[in-house]
Short mmCIF file of C-alpha atoms in Angstrom, two decimals:
data_model
loop_
_atom_site.label_atom_id
_atom_site.label_comp_id
_atom_site.label_asym_id
_atom_site.label_seq_id
_atom_site.Cartn_x
_atom_site.Cartn_y
_atom_site.Cartn_z
CA UNK A 160 0.02 -0.04 -0.06
CA UNK A 161 1.35 3.43 -0.96
CA UNK A 162 1.67 6.20 1.63
CA UNK A 163 -0.96 8.94 1.31
CA UNK A 164 -1.01 12.68 2.35
CA UNK A 165 -3.61 15.06 3.79
CA UNK A 166 -5.06 15.99 0.39
CA UNK A 167 -6.92 12.58 0.64
CA UNK A 168 -8.42 13.57 3.98
CA UNK A 169 -11.20 15.71 5.19
CA UNK A 170 -12.85 16.52 8.47
CA UNK A 171 -16.26 17.85 9.50
CA UNK A 172 -18.47 18.10 12.50
CA UNK A 173 -22.13 17.97 13.64
CA UNK A 174 -23.71 18.99 16.88
CA UNK A 175 -24.89 16.24 19.20
CA UNK A 176 -28.35 16.01 20.67
CA UNK A 177 -27.01 13.60 23.31
CA UNK A 178 -23.53 13.63 24.60
CA UNK A 179 -21.29 10.98 23.01
CA UNK A 180 -24.02 9.83 20.61
CA UNK A 181 -23.11 10.49 16.93
CA UNK A 182 -24.56 13.62 15.55
CA UNK A 183 -27.75 13.16 13.46
CA UNK A 184 -27.08 16.28 11.38
CA UNK A 185 -27.75 15.71 7.72
CA UNK A 186 -25.25 18.44 6.82
CA UNK A 187 -21.99 18.17 8.65
CA UNK A 188 -20.12 21.42 8.82
CA UNK A 189 -16.59 22.61 8.05
CA UNK A 190 -14.66 24.05 11.07
CA UNK A 191 -12.97 26.68 8.98
CA UNK A 192 -11.37 27.24 5.58
CA UNK A 193 -7.91 25.68 4.74
CA UNK A 194 -7.98 23.45 7.78
CA UNK A 195 -5.43 21.20 9.25
CA UNK A 196 -6.45 18.76 11.91
CA UNK A 197 -4.61 16.96 14.67
CA UNK A 198 -6.00 14.12 16.82
CA UNK A 199 -4.32 12.66 19.96
CA UNK A 200 -5.76 9.68 21.85
CA UNK A 201 -4.34 8.28 25.06
CA UNK A 202 -5.11 4.96 26.90
CA UNK A 203 -3.49 6.27 30.13
CA UNK A 204 -2.36 2.73 31.19
CA UNK A 205 -0.87 1.81 34.44
CA UNK A 206 2.25 -0.53 34.33
CA UNK A 207 2.43 -2.70 37.31
CA UNK A 208 5.64 -3.66 39.13
CA UNK A 209 5.97 -5.63 42.34
CA UNK A 210 8.68 -6.63 44.78
CA UNK A 211 11.21 -8.60 42.95
CA UNK A 212 10.12 -7.27 39.57
CA UNK A 213 12.70 -5.43 37.46
CA UNK A 214 10.30 -5.43 34.46
CA UNK A 215 6.60 -4.64 34.48
CA UNK A 216 4.63 -7.76 34.88
CA UNK A 217 1.18 -6.42 33.91
CA UNK A 218 -0.65 -3.33 32.79
CA UNK A 219 -4.16 -2.08 33.05
CA UNK A 220 -5.94 0.59 30.87
CA UNK A 221 -6.85 3.95 32.47
CA UNK A 222 -9.34 6.51 31.45
CA UNK A 223 -9.51 6.94 27.66
CA UNK A 224 -8.88 10.61 26.77
CA UNK A 225 -8.77 12.29 23.44
CA UNK A 226 -7.81 15.83 22.26
CA UNK A 227 -8.07 17.52 18.91
CA UNK A 228 -6.82 20.70 17.20
CA UNK A 229 -8.05 22.43 14.18
CA UNK A 230 -6.28 25.36 12.48
CA UNK A 231 -7.15 27.35 9.36
CA UNK A 232 -8.87 30.60 8.46
CA UNK A 233 -12.09 32.08 9.78
CA UNK A 234 -15.06 31.64 7.41
CA UNK A 235 -18.34 30.14 8.55
CA UNK A 236 -19.65 31.12 12.05
CA UNK A 237 -21.38 27.98 13.20
CA UNK A 238 -18.46 26.98 15.52
CA UNK A 239 -19.87 29.55 17.95
CA UNK A 240 -22.41 26.94 19.00
CA UNK A 241 -19.53 25.01 20.59
CA UNK A 242 -19.16 27.83 23.09
CA UNK A 243 -22.67 29.47 23.24
CA UNK A 244 -25.18 27.02 22.17
CA UNK A 245 -27.92 27.58 19.62
CA UNK A 246 -28.34 31.26 18.31
CA UNK A 247 -31.52 33.31 17.93
CA UNK A 248 -32.12 33.66 14.27
CA UNK A 249 -33.89 36.66 12.63
CA UNK A 250 -34.21 38.71 9.42
CA UNK A 251 -34.93 37.71 5.90
CA UNK A 252 -31.90 37.77 3.57
CA UNK A 253 -29.56 38.63 5.05
CA UNK A 254 -30.27 36.89 8.29
CA UNK A 255 -28.70 37.46 11.66
CA UNK A 256 -27.71 34.71 14.25
CA UNK A 257 -27.18 36.03 17.79
CA UNK A 258 -25.21 33.96 20.34
CA UNK A 259 -25.03 34.87 23.97
CA UNK A 260 -23.23 33.34 27.01
CA UNK A 261 -26.75 32.69 28.47
CA UNK A 262 -26.87 29.40 26.53
CA UNK A 263 -25.03 26.18 27.32
CA UNK A 264 -22.27 25.06 24.89
CA UNK A 265 -23.15 22.00 22.78
CA UNK A 266 -21.04 18.94 22.25
CA UNK A 267 -20.30 17.66 18.77
CA UNK A 268 -19.17 14.76 16.66
CA UNK A 269 -16.08 15.01 14.43
CA UNK A 270 -15.49 12.73 11.48
CA UNK A 271 -11.93 12.42 10.12
CA UNK A 272 -12.11 10.75 6.79
CA UNK A 273 -9.13 9.33 4.84
CA UNK A 274 -9.46 8.04 1.32
CA UNK A 275 -7.16 5.10 0.86
CA UNK A 276 -8.46 3.67 -2.27
CA UNK A 277 -9.62 0.02 -1.77
CA UNK A 278 -9.99 0.37 1.98
CA UNK A 279 -10.80 3.79 3.44
CA UNK A 280 -10.50 4.83 6.98
CA UNK A 281 -12.71 7.04 9.16
CA UNK A 282 -12.08 7.85 12.84
CA UNK A 283 -15.23 9.30 14.49
CA UNK A 284 -14.59 11.36 17.57
CA UNK A 285 -17.64 11.37 19.82
CA UNK A 286 -18.47 13.62 22.66
CA UNK A 287 -16.19 16.50 21.48
CA UNK A 288 -16.21 19.54 23.80
CA UNK A 289 -14.57 22.80 22.88
CA UNK A 290 -11.77 23.92 25.12
CA UNK A 291 -10.68 27.18 23.60
CA UNK A 292 -10.47 29.07 20.39
CA UNK A 293 -8.06 31.83 19.22
CA UNK A 294 -8.97 34.23 16.38
CA UNK A 295 -6.00 36.16 15.05
CA UNK A 296 -5.68 39.04 12.71
CA UNK A 297 -2.40 40.31 11.37
CA UNK A 298 -1.66 42.77 8.41
CA UNK A 299 -1.42 40.92 5.18
CA UNK A 300 -3.02 37.62 6.33
CA UNK A 301 -6.39 35.95 6.40
CA UNK A 302 -8.01 35.81 9.87
CA UNK A 303 -6.54 32.88 11.69
CA UNK A 304 -8.60 30.14 13.41
CA UNK A 305 -7.18 27.79 16.10
CA UNK A 306 -9.60 25.52 17.96
CA UNK A 307 -8.78 23.04 20.69
CA UNK A 308 -11.18 20.39 21.97
CA UNK A 309 -11.38 17.29 24.13
CA UNK A 310 -13.42 14.25 23.27
CA UNK A 311 -14.85 11.18 25.21
CA UNK A 312 -14.73 8.25 22.73
CA UNK A 313 -13.95 7.33 19.22
CA UNK A 314 -14.78 4.57 16.69
CA UNK A 315 -12.94 3.47 13.57
CA UNK A 316 -14.80 2.45 10.27
CA UNK A 317 -14.03 1.67 6.68
CA UNK A 318 -17.06 3.76 5.59
CA UNK A 319 -16.67 7.51 4.96
CA UNK A 320 -19.36 10.08 5.49
CA UNK A 321 -20.16 12.48 2.63
CA UNK A 322 -17.75 15.33 2.13
CA UNK A 323 -19.52 18.38 3.50
CA UNK A 324 -16.29 20.00 4.57
CA UNK A 325 -15.73 22.37 1.68
CA UNK A 326 -16.83 25.87 2.86
CA UNK A 327 -18.23 27.90 0.05
CA UNK A 328 -17.68 31.07 2.02
CA UNK A 329 -14.24 32.53 1.39
CA UNK A 330 -12.30 33.29 4.58
CA UNK A 331 -12.16 36.85 6.10
CA UNK A 332 -8.96 38.64 5.82
CA UNK A 333 -7.17 41.47 7.64
CA UNK A 334 -8.52 44.35 5.72
CA UNK A 335 -12.06 43.31 6.76
CA UNK A 336 -11.31 43.43 10.47
CA UNK A 337 -11.81 46.36 12.84
CA UNK A 338 -11.33 46.42 16.57
CA UNK A 339 -13.13 49.04 18.83
CA UNK A 340 -12.41 49.72 22.46
CA UNK A 341 -13.90 53.05 23.42
CA UNK A 342 -13.42 53.99 19.75
CA UNK A 343 -11.87 52.35 16.77
CA UNK A 344 -8.26 51.43 17.34
CA UNK A 345 -6.09 53.14 14.70
CA UNK A 346 -3.08 51.51 12.85
CA UNK A 347 -3.49 48.16 14.55
CA UNK A 348 -0.78 45.74 13.35
CA UNK A 349 -2.25 42.55 14.91
CA UNK A 350 -5.02 41.40 17.29
CA UNK A 351 -5.78 38.09 18.97
CA UNK A 352 -8.91 37.09 20.80
CA UNK A 353 -8.95 33.96 22.86
CA UNK A 354 -12.11 32.35 24.43
CA UNK A 355 -11.37 29.71 27.01
CA UNK A 356 -14.18 27.70 28.63
CA UNK A 357 -12.16 25.02 30.50
CA UNK A 358 -14.43 21.95 30.11
CA UNK A 359 -14.26 19.19 32.68
CA UNK A 360 -14.84 15.59 31.41
CA UNK A 361 -16.74 13.48 34.02
CA UNK A 362 -15.67 9.91 34.40
CA UNK A 363 -17.33 7.17 36.52
CA UNK A 364 -16.73 3.57 37.70
CA UNK A 365 -17.76 0.93 35.19
CA UNK A 366 -16.41 2.44 31.96
CA UNK A 367 -13.17 3.97 30.59
CA UNK A 368 -14.91 6.75 28.60
CA UNK A 369 -16.17 10.05 29.90
CA UNK A 370 -19.87 9.85 30.74
CA UNK A 371 -20.66 13.65 30.90
CA UNK A 372 -19.09 17.05 30.86
CA UNK A 373 -19.35 20.42 32.59
CA UNK A 374 -17.47 23.66 32.49
CA UNK A 375 -15.10 25.42 34.81
CA UNK A 376 -14.19 29.15 34.58
CA UNK A 377 -14.70 30.96 31.32
CA UNK A 378 -12.32 33.71 30.18
CA UNK A 379 -12.00 36.20 27.27
CA UNK A 380 -8.50 37.45 26.76
CA UNK A 381 -7.13 39.65 23.98
CA UNK A 382 -3.86 41.19 22.81
CA UNK A 383 -3.09 43.77 20.18
CA UNK A 384 -0.16 45.64 18.78
CA UNK A 385 -0.60 49.25 17.31
CA UNK A 386 1.21 52.32 16.40
CA UNK A 387 1.81 54.58 19.45
CA UNK A 388 -0.24 57.73 18.39
CA UNK A 389 -1.41 59.11 21.67
CA UNK A 390 -1.62 58.22 25.45
CA UNK A 391 -5.21 56.83 25.35
CA UNK A 392 -4.32 53.20 25.76
CA UNK A 393 -1.60 53.96 28.32
CA UNK A 394 -4.04 55.92 30.34
CA UNK A 395 -6.65 53.18 30.17
CA UNK A 396 -4.02 50.74 31.34
CA UNK A 397 -3.38 52.99 34.45
CA UNK A 398 -7.03 52.73 35.28
CA UNK A 399 -9.02 54.82 37.61
CA UNK A 400 -12.41 56.62 37.59
CA UNK A 401 -11.00 58.99 35.00
CA UNK A 402 -7.88 58.59 32.75
CA UNK A 403 -4.83 59.39 34.71
CA UNK A 404 -1.12 59.86 34.33
CA UNK A 405 0.03 57.14 36.73
CA UNK A 406 -1.27 53.77 37.95
CA UNK A 407 -4.43 54.29 39.85
CA UNK A 408 -5.24 52.81 43.31
CA UNK A 409 -8.78 52.07 42.02
CA UNK A 410 -7.60 50.17 39.09
CA UNK A 411 -11.00 48.53 38.41
CA UNK A 412 -12.53 51.97 37.52
CA UNK A 413 -15.12 52.70 34.81
CA UNK A 414 -12.47 53.96 32.37
CA UNK A 415 -12.41 50.50 30.84
CA UNK A 416 -14.80 49.96 27.98
CA UNK A 417 -16.61 47.33 26.01
CA UNK A 418 -14.81 45.89 23.06
CA UNK A 419 -16.15 45.04 19.65
CA UNK A 420 -14.39 42.97 17.08
CA UNK A 421 -15.89 43.15 13.67
CA UNK A 422 -15.21 41.24 10.47
CA UNK A 423 -17.18 42.36 7.48
CA UNK A 424 -16.85 41.34 3.81
CA UNK A 425 -18.07 44.84 2.73
CA UNK A 426 -21.00 43.62 0.70
CA UNK A 427 -24.61 44.52 1.33
CA UNK A 428 -27.97 42.70 1.19
CA UNK A 429 -27.97 38.98 0.74
CA UNK A 430 -24.23 39.13 -0.13
CA UNK A 431 -23.35 40.55 3.20
CA UNK A 432 -21.21 38.30 5.58
CA UNK A 433 -20.28 39.77 8.89
CA UNK A 434 -19.33 38.63 12.36
CA UNK A 435 -19.42 41.06 15.39
CA UNK A 436 -18.17 39.93 18.74
CA UNK A 437 -18.96 42.25 21.62
CA UNK A 438 -17.21 41.86 25.05
CA UNK A 439 -18.15 43.82 28.17
CA UNK A 440 -15.81 45.44 30.76
CA UNK A 441 -12.34 45.18 29.15
CA UNK A 442 -9.33 45.64 31.29
CA UNK A 443 -5.74 46.15 30.22
CA UNK A 444 -3.36 43.70 31.99
CA UNK A 445 0.00 44.78 30.52
CA UNK A 446 1.23 47.64 28.31
CA UNK A 447 4.66 47.49 26.51
CA UNK A 448 6.40 49.85 24.11
CA UNK A 449 9.43 49.73 21.89
CA UNK A 450 11.76 52.56 21.03
CA UNK A 451 14.41 52.28 18.29
CA UNK A 452 15.67 54.81 15.80
CA UNK A 453 14.99 52.51 12.83
CA UNK A 454 11.50 51.31 13.73
CA UNK A 455 8.00 52.75 14.27
CA UNK A 456 7.19 53.09 17.93
CA UNK A 457 4.42 50.60 18.78
CA UNK A 458 2.48 49.69 21.86
CA UNK A 459 1.56 46.08 22.76
CA UNK A 460 -1.29 45.49 25.14
CA UNK A 461 -2.82 42.35 26.76
CA UNK A 462 -6.07 42.32 28.59
CA UNK A 463 -9.18 40.53 29.54
CA UNK A 464 -13.10 41.04 29.27
CA UNK A 465 -15.32 39.93 31.99
CA UNK A 466 -18.16 38.68 29.76
CA UNK A 467 -19.59 38.28 26.33
CA UNK A 468 -22.42 40.66 25.35
CA UNK A 469 -23.09 38.90 22.12
CA UNK A 470 -21.62 37.36 18.91
CA UNK A 471 -23.78 38.16 15.96
CA UNK A 472 -23.27 36.48 12.56
CA UNK A 473 -24.84 37.97 9.42
CA UNK A 474 -25.24 35.95 6.20
CA UNK A 475 -27.87 34.54 3.70
CA UNK A 476 -28.55 31.36 5.65
CA UNK A 477 -31.80 31.29 7.58
CA UNK A 478 -30.41 29.01 10.33
CA UNK A 479 -27.37 27.01 11.17
CA UNK A 480 -27.06 23.94 8.85
CA UNK A 481 -28.26 20.76 10.56
#
């Protein structure tokens, strides 16, 4: 058998109605555009040694644990359901799909298909739960997409599911992105948003696979680098009830603002595609500057928002494909 490469593979996902039961979606969805997928499964065995044993004399399997990673470029918005559940749909061409953190995240099934010719191979990952996602925008590049997830179980098959993984929406790119924190940020070089929801896989006696999941603490962190044009970001970093010229004792003052991250393809009507993520109560954790005679003076800021107000996707699809 000849070796094969990733161009013979495709991956797709569908949301689960019951945790760890294969999705019944008719239309499995792409994670992103131009994706690469990594899967890592672990038997977590225990190797047993006793008195007088130099070598292991037995082993027992531990908890089965799996993780996955998907990288590529931001295109379709349906992955938001992994973090914020089902959206509220409205409109009539274009339609809007509004996600909020009031809804529970949904588990999903991932099919990784590999066409080998006479005998194909599918690994179906069951009970997938999103851990975190990073969206990144840099001058000159498409908008990056980096998703990590855990999963409870898997099954191998020689039957492939139909290829629904080709997204017909082109990826967003840097020119279509705008960041706003108390006003549009000007001359931004790069921006990263990370949503972390820290899932906890629940195991029980009697089976090796996780039986349920819940979530720990959720966080929304961001970083950006921009040209140093004024002291606005520095003073926001200092905190306080009003912008000041030194670090304030009441750091958690109202000077901090909501943040809006917008990706818009610039079209109108049914051709419009847009994603607007709005976060509340943004605080700047670090502020760094560089000074060199042969370089532009930039400022680099990291911070965190306390909560999500909404994530609103606009397109010409009346509801998420299912």
